[in-house]
Amino acid sequence: LSEQIAPSQEYEQVLARQLEVERRRMAQLNLLHQINTELESLLSPASSSKLAASAIANALGSDLTAILQYDAEQEDLVVLASSGPTAGLIPQGYRQSINRGLMGRAARLRRTQLALDTRQDADYIQLEDRQSLSELVVPLLHHNQIRGVIITDKPTPNAFDDSDVRTMEAVAVRLVTSWERSDHEQRLTNLVNAGITLSTALDVEAVIKEIAEIA
C-alpha cells in the first residue's frame, strides 16, 4: 500500500511546485503590465513611486516595499514611498547613508543585491521590532548614475528567485524613465515660466545647451 501512495504524493508535490511557479510568473507579468499602464501618464517622482511601491507589494506579496531617492548633496537615500503590511515601521522622511546596509551596497556598486537569508549578510540593517529574512534591492540608474533604489522583502528565507530579480529590474527601468520624463517636463516648464528667449541680451550658448539637454 505504501508503495502505491508514495508515487501519488510525489506527483502531487511536483504539481504543486508547477502551480506555484505558474502563479508566480503570472503575478510578475501582471506587475509589469500594471507598471507600464500606470506610469504612462506624466507623474511626479513621488506619485509614480507610490504607485510602483503599492503594485510591487501586492504582486510579490512582500511585507515591505520601499522606493528611495538618492540625495547627491547628503550622499544618502531618502524614502519617497513605501507599501506593505509593515510599511508603517519606516518613519516619514527616513534617510540612510549609501555607506550602510544592502541599499547602500546596491547604490555604491550599481548592481542588484539579493539576500536569500539576511542573517548571513553582514550589511543587513534590521528595522526596530522586525526582521525580514529575504531582501531584494534594485538600484535605479540613469546613464549608470544612481537615482535611487527599490527595496522589497519577505519574512521567510529564499523567498525571491532570478525571475523576481529580472522583474524588479524591468520595473526599475520603467520607473526611472518616468522620473526622467517628469524632470524634463519640469525643466521645460521652468524655462517657459521664466520667459527665456533667444536674444542678444542672454547667454545664447547656455540657453541652447539647456534646451538641447531637455530635448
mmCIF file of C-alpha atoms in Angstrom:
data_model
loop_
_atom_site.group_PDB
_atom_site.id
_atom_site.type_symbol
_atom_site.label_atom_id
_atom_site.label_comp_id
_atom_site.label_asym_id
_atom_site.label_seq_id
_atom_site.Cartn_x
_atom_site.Cartn_y
_atom_site.Cartn_z
ATOM 1 C CA LEU A 1 0.000 0.000 0.000
ATOM 2 C CA SER A 2 2.821 2.401 0.904
ATOM 3 C CA GLU A 3 4.411 1.767 -2.493
ATOM 4 C CA GLN A 4 1.182 2.859 -4.173
ATOM 5 C CA ILE A 5 0.790 6.010 -2.077
ATOM 6 C CA ALA A 6 4.346 7.308 -2.450
ATOM 7 C CA PRO A 7 4.216 7.968 -6.244
ATOM 8 C CA SER A 8 0.897 9.738 -5.805
ATOM 9 C CA GLN A 9 2.322 12.020 -3.124
ATOM 10 C CA GLU A 10 5.377 12.743 -5.252
ATOM 11 C CA TYR A 11 3.186 13.641 -8.226
ATOM 12 C CA GLU A 12 1.106 15.991 -6.073
ATOM 13 C CA GLN A 13 4.261 17.715 -4.837
ATOM 14 C CA VAL A 14 5.545 18.186 -8.394
ATOM 15 C CA LEU A 15 2.169 19.523 -9.474
ATOM 16 C CA ALA A 16 2.068 21.929 -6.513
ATOM 17 C CA ARG A 17 5.519 23.255 -7.413
ATOM 18 C CA GLN A 18 4.490 23.745 -11.036
ATOM 19 C CA LEU A 19 1.350 25.596 -9.990
ATOM 20 C CA GLU A 20 3.383 27.837 -7.700
ATOM 21 C CA VAL A 21 5.835 28.662 -10.499
ATOM 22 C CA GLU A 22 2.944 29.492 -12.834
ATOM 23 C CA ARG A 23 1.208 31.617 -10.203
ATOM 24 C CA ARG A 24 4.431 33.482 -9.565
ATOM 25 C CA ARG A 25 5.030 34.089 -13.250
ATOM 26 C CA MET A 26 1.505 35.433 -13.767
ATOM 27 C CA ALA A 27 1.947 37.808 -10.826
ATOM 28 C CA GLN A 28 5.194 39.098 -12.349
ATOM 29 C CA LEU A 29 3.603 39.630 -15.769
ATOM 30 C CA ASN A 30 0.625 41.418 -14.208
ATOM 31 C CA LEU A 31 3.020 43.636 -12.268
ATOM 32 C CA LEU A 32 4.904 44.664 -15.408
ATOM 33 C CA HIS A 33 1.648 45.357 -17.242
ATOM 34 C CA GLN A 34 0.322 47.439 -14.353
ATOM 35 C CA ILE A 35 3.544 49.464 -14.098
ATOM 36 C CA ASN A 36 3.618 50.147 -17.836
ATOM 37 C CA THR A 37 -0.023 51.261 -17.796
ATOM 38 C CA GLU A 38 0.021 53.409 -14.651
ATOM 39 C CA LEU A 39 3.328 55.149 -15.398
ATOM 40 C CA GLU A 40 2.275 56.073 -18.917
ATOM 41 C CA SER A 41 0.871 59.363 -17.617
ATOM 42 C CA LEU A 42 3.206 62.172 -16.634
ATOM 43 C CA LEU A 43 3.607 61.882 -12.868
ATOM 44 C CA SER A 44 5.886 63.395 -10.256
ATOM 45 C CA PRO A 45 8.592 61.098 -8.801
ATOM 46 C CA ALA A 46 6.644 60.917 -5.535
ATOM 47 C CA SER A 47 3.392 59.898 -7.262
ATOM 48 C CA SER A 48 4.999 57.347 -9.576
ATOM 49 C CA SER A 49 6.904 55.892 -6.609
ATOM 50 C CA LYS A 50 3.704 55.426 -4.602
ATOM 51 C CA LEU A 51 2.067 53.595 -7.495
ATOM 52 C CA ALA A 52 5.118 51.405 -8.074
ATOM 53 C CA ALA A 53 5.604 50.532 -4.380
ATOM 54 C CA SER A 54 1.961 49.515 -4.000
ATOM 55 C CA ALA A 55 1.997 47.443 -7.198
ATOM 56 C CA ILE A 56 5.191 45.600 -6.204
ATOM 57 C CA ALA A 57 3.991 44.815 -2.682
ATOM 58 C CA ASN A 58 0.671 43.474 -3.953
ATOM 59 C CA ALA A 59 2.111 41.447 -6.829
ATOM 60 C CA LEU A 60 5.002 39.852 -4.936
ATOM 61 C CA GLY A 61 3.243 39.560 -1.594
ATOM 62 C CA SER A 62 6.034 41.482 0.130
ATOM 63 C CA ASP A 63 5.892 42.530 3.767
ATOM 64 C CA LEU A 64 7.596 45.782 2.879
ATOM 65 C CA THR A 65 8.388 47.564 -0.375
ATOM 66 C CA ALA A 66 10.009 50.990 -0.404
ATOM 67 C CA ILE A 67 11.383 53.339 -3.029
ATOM 68 C CA LEU A 68 14.141 55.734 -2.039
ATOM 69 C CA GLN A 69 15.650 58.608 -3.997
ATOM 70 C CA TYR A 70 19.334 59.450 -3.911
ATOM 71 C CA ASP A 71 20.294 62.827 -2.440
ATOM 72 C CA ALA A 72 23.678 63.606 -4.001
ATOM 73 C CA GLU A 73 24.428 66.510 -1.651
ATOM 74 C CA GLN A 74 23.896 64.459 1.507
ATOM 75 C CA GLU A 75 25.061 61.200 -0.104
ATOM 76 C CA ASP A 76 22.130 59.318 1.314
ATOM 77 C CA LEU A 77 18.851 57.713 0.290
ATOM 78 C CA VAL A 78 15.524 59.241 1.321
ATOM 79 C CA VAL A 79 12.182 57.414 1.296
ATOM 80 C CA LEU A 80 9.683 58.589 -1.322
ATOM 81 C CA ALA A 81 7.097 55.843 -0.856
ATOM 82 C CA SER A 82 6.514 52.580 0.995
ATOM 83 C CA SER A 83 3.851 49.878 0.922
ATOM 84 C CA GLY A 84 3.043 46.536 2.527
ATOM 85 C CA PRO A 85 1.859 45.285 5.939
ATOM 86 C CA THR A 86 4.949 46.601 7.761
ATOM 87 C CA ALA A 87 5.426 49.823 5.763
ATOM 88 C CA GLY A 88 4.421 51.855 8.817
ATOM 89 C CA LEU A 89 7.688 50.915 10.521
ATOM 90 C CA ILE A 90 9.622 53.226 8.174
ATOM 91 C CA PRO A 91 9.467 56.789 9.547
ATOM 92 C CA GLN A 92 8.376 59.511 7.146
ATOM 93 C CA GLY A 93 11.414 61.117 5.540
ATOM 94 C CA TYR A 94 13.659 58.231 6.609
ATOM 95 C CA ARG A 95 17.231 58.606 5.356
ATOM 96 C CA GLN A 96 20.067 56.132 5.095
ATOM 97 C CA SER A 97 23.665 56.730 4.067
ATOM 98 C CA ILE A 98 24.818 54.927 0.928
ATOM 99 C CA ASN A 99 27.710 53.669 3.039
ATOM 100 C CA ARG A 100 25.393 51.425 5.082
ATOM 101 C CA GLY A 101 23.128 48.456 4.515
ATOM 102 C CA LEU A 102 22.094 46.441 1.495
ATOM 103 C CA MET A 103 20.548 49.564 -0.008
ATOM 104 C CA GLY A 104 23.834 51.395 0.273
ATOM 105 C CA ARG A 105 25.696 48.473 -1.265
ATOM 106 C CA ALA A 106 23.310 48.382 -4.229
ATOM 107 C CA ALA A 107 23.740 52.140 -4.710
ATOM 108 C CA ARG A 108 27.537 52.069 -4.476
ATOM 109 C CA LEU A 109 28.012 49.054 -6.717
ATOM 110 C CA ARG A 110 25.122 49.975 -9.027
ATOM 111 C CA ARG A 111 24.082 46.320 -9.020
ATOM 112 C CA THR A 112 21.084 44.418 -7.722
ATOM 113 C CA GLN A 113 21.615 42.880 -4.291
ATOM 114 C CA LEU A 114 19.756 39.711 -3.285
ATOM 115 C CA ALA A 115 19.978 38.368 0.264
ATOM 116 C CA LEU A 116 18.287 34.981 0.469
ATOM 117 C CA ASP A 117 18.964 34.851 4.215
ATOM 118 C CA THR A 118 19.662 38.235 5.782
ATOM 119 C CA ARG A 119 21.077 36.530 8.877
ATOM 120 C CA GLN A 120 24.066 35.603 6.747
ATOM 121 C CA ASP A 121 24.606 39.114 5.344
ATOM 122 C CA ALA A 122 26.691 41.464 7.499
ATOM 123 C CA ASP A 123 25.342 44.556 5.690
ATOM 124 C CA TYR A 124 21.706 43.879 6.527
ATOM 125 C CA ILE A 125 20.157 46.513 8.809
ATOM 126 C CA GLN A 126 17.236 45.325 10.892
ATOM 127 C CA LEU A 127 14.376 47.735 11.487
ATOM 128 C CA GLU A 128 13.099 48.007 15.027
ATOM 129 C CA ASP A 129 10.814 45.124 16.064
ATOM 130 C CA ARG A 130 11.090 43.257 12.766
ATOM 131 C CA GLN A 131 13.482 41.217 10.707
ATOM 132 C CA SER A 132 12.965 40.145 7.135
ATOM 133 C CA LEU A 133 14.847 37.027 6.112
ATOM 134 C CA SER A 134 14.797 37.721 2.356
ATOM 135 C CA GLU A 135 15.604 41.097 0.858
ATOM 136 C CA LEU A 136 15.918 42.266 -2.746
ATOM 137 C CA VAL A 137 17.382 45.692 -3.554
ATOM 138 C CA VAL A 138 17.459 47.062 -7.111
ATOM 139 C CA PRO A 139 19.315 50.288 -7.974
ATOM 140 C CA LEU A 140 17.583 52.975 -10.016
ATOM 141 C CA LEU A 141 20.099 54.039 -12.655
ATOM 142 C CA HIS A 142 20.163 56.652 -15.415
ATOM 143 C CA HIS A 143 23.214 56.517 -17.670
ATOM 144 C CA ASN A 144 24.855 54.481 -14.872
ATOM 145 C CA GLN A 145 24.275 57.314 -12.396
ATOM 146 C CA ILE A 146 22.439 56.333 -9.231
ATOM 147 C CA ARG A 147 18.978 57.881 -8.863
ATOM 148 C CA GLY A 148 17.702 55.727 -6.004
ATOM 149 C CA VAL A 149 16.807 52.154 -5.049
ATOM 150 C CA ILE A 150 13.811 49.849 -4.782
ATOM 151 C CA ILE A 151 13.758 47.514 -1.795
ATOM 152 C CA THR A 152 11.319 44.669 -1.179
ATOM 153 C CA ASP A 153 11.460 41.977 1.493
ATOM 154 C CA LYS A 154 9.693 38.962 2.945
ATOM 155 C CA PRO A 155 9.800 37.317 6.394
ATOM 156 C CA THR A 156 10.926 33.899 5.114
ATOM 157 C CA PRO A 157 14.336 32.905 3.694
ATOM 158 C CA ASN A 158 14.828 32.070 -0.010
ATOM 159 C CA ALA A 159 11.669 33.980 -0.920
ATOM 160 C CA PHE A 160 12.993 35.519 -4.160
ATOM 161 C CA ASP A 161 14.479 33.947 -7.278
ATOM 162 C CA ASP A 162 16.059 35.037 -10.571
ATOM 163 C CA SER A 163 12.676 35.719 -12.151
ATOM 164 C CA ASP A 164 11.850 38.164 -9.345
ATOM 165 C CA VAL A 165 15.191 39.890 -9.932
ATOM 166 C CA ARG A 166 14.511 40.288 -13.660
ATOM 167 C CA THR A 167 11.001 41.568 -12.994
ATOM 168 C CA MET A 168 12.166 44.124 -10.460
ATOM 169 C CA GLU A 169 14.964 45.323 -12.725
ATOM 170 C CA ALA A 170 12.401 45.873 -15.503
ATOM 171 C CA VAL A 171 10.227 47.842 -13.066
ATOM 172 C CA ALA A 172 13.274 49.932 -12.087
ATOM 173 C CA VAL A 173 13.953 50.882 -15.713
ATOM 174 C CA ARG A 174 10.330 51.929 -16.216
ATOM 175 C CA LEU A 175 10.293 53.961 -13.007
ATOM 176 C CA VAL A 176 13.489 55.844 -13.881
ATOM 177 C CA THR A 177 12.055 56.610 -17.325
ATOM 178 C CA SER A 178 9.009 58.086 -15.623
ATOM 179 C CA TRP A 179 11.212 60.188 -13.340
ATOM 180 C CA GLU A 180 13.222 61.489 -16.291
ATOM 181 C CA ARG A 181 10.093 62.486 -18.195
ATOM 182 C CA SER A 182 8.857 64.355 -15.137
ATOM 183 C CA ASP A 183 12.225 66.095 -14.685
ATOM 184 C CA HIS A 184 12.338 67.179 -18.325
ATOM 185 C CA GLU A 185 8.791 68.484 -18.178
ATOM 186 C CA GLN A 186 9.568 70.467 -15.033
ATOM 187 C CA ARG A 187 12.699 71.978 -16.565
ATOM 188 C CA LEU A 188 10.801 72.929 -19.700
ATOM 189 C CA THR A 189 8.044 74.487 -17.606
ATOM 190 C CA ASN A 190 10.623 76.488 -15.668
ATOM 191 C CA LEU A 191 12.115 77.777 -18.909
ATOM 192 C CA VAL A 192 8.717 78.853 -20.211
ATOM 193 C CA ASN A 193 7.730 80.467 -16.923
ATOM 194 C CA ALA A 194 10.992 82.369 -16.800
ATOM 195 C CA GLY A 195 10.230 83.824 -20.207
ATOM 196 C CA ILE A 196 13.587 82.806 -21.636
ATOM 197 C CA THR A 197 14.078 83.955 -25.231
ATOM 198 C CA LEU A 198 16.983 83.635 -27.587
ATOM 199 C CA SER A 199 18.075 87.242 -27.689
ATOM 200 C CA THR A 200 21.374 89.070 -27.593
ATOM 201 C CA ALA A 201 20.622 90.080 -24.017
ATOM 202 C CA LEU A 202 21.019 86.462 -22.866
ATOM 203 C CA ASP A 203 23.767 83.923 -22.846
ATOM 204 C CA VAL A 204 22.565 82.258 -26.025
ATOM 205 C CA GLU A 205 25.010 79.375 -25.792
ATOM 206 C CA ALA A 206 23.832 78.478 -22.291
ATOM 207 C CA VAL A 207 20.168 78.609 -23.338
ATOM 208 C CA ILE A 208 20.801 76.402 -26.368
ATOM 209 C CA LYS A 209 22.646 73.905 -24.192
ATOM 210 C CA GLU A 210 19.772 73.812 -21.706
ATOM 211 C CA ILE A 211 17.193 73.236 -24.459
ATOM 212 C CA ALA A 212 19.384 70.526 -26.019
ATOM 213 C CA GLU A 213 19.584 68.690 -22.677
ATOM 214 C CA ILE A 214 15.783 68.804 -22.350
ATOM 215 C CA ALA A 215 15.304 67.506 -25.893
#
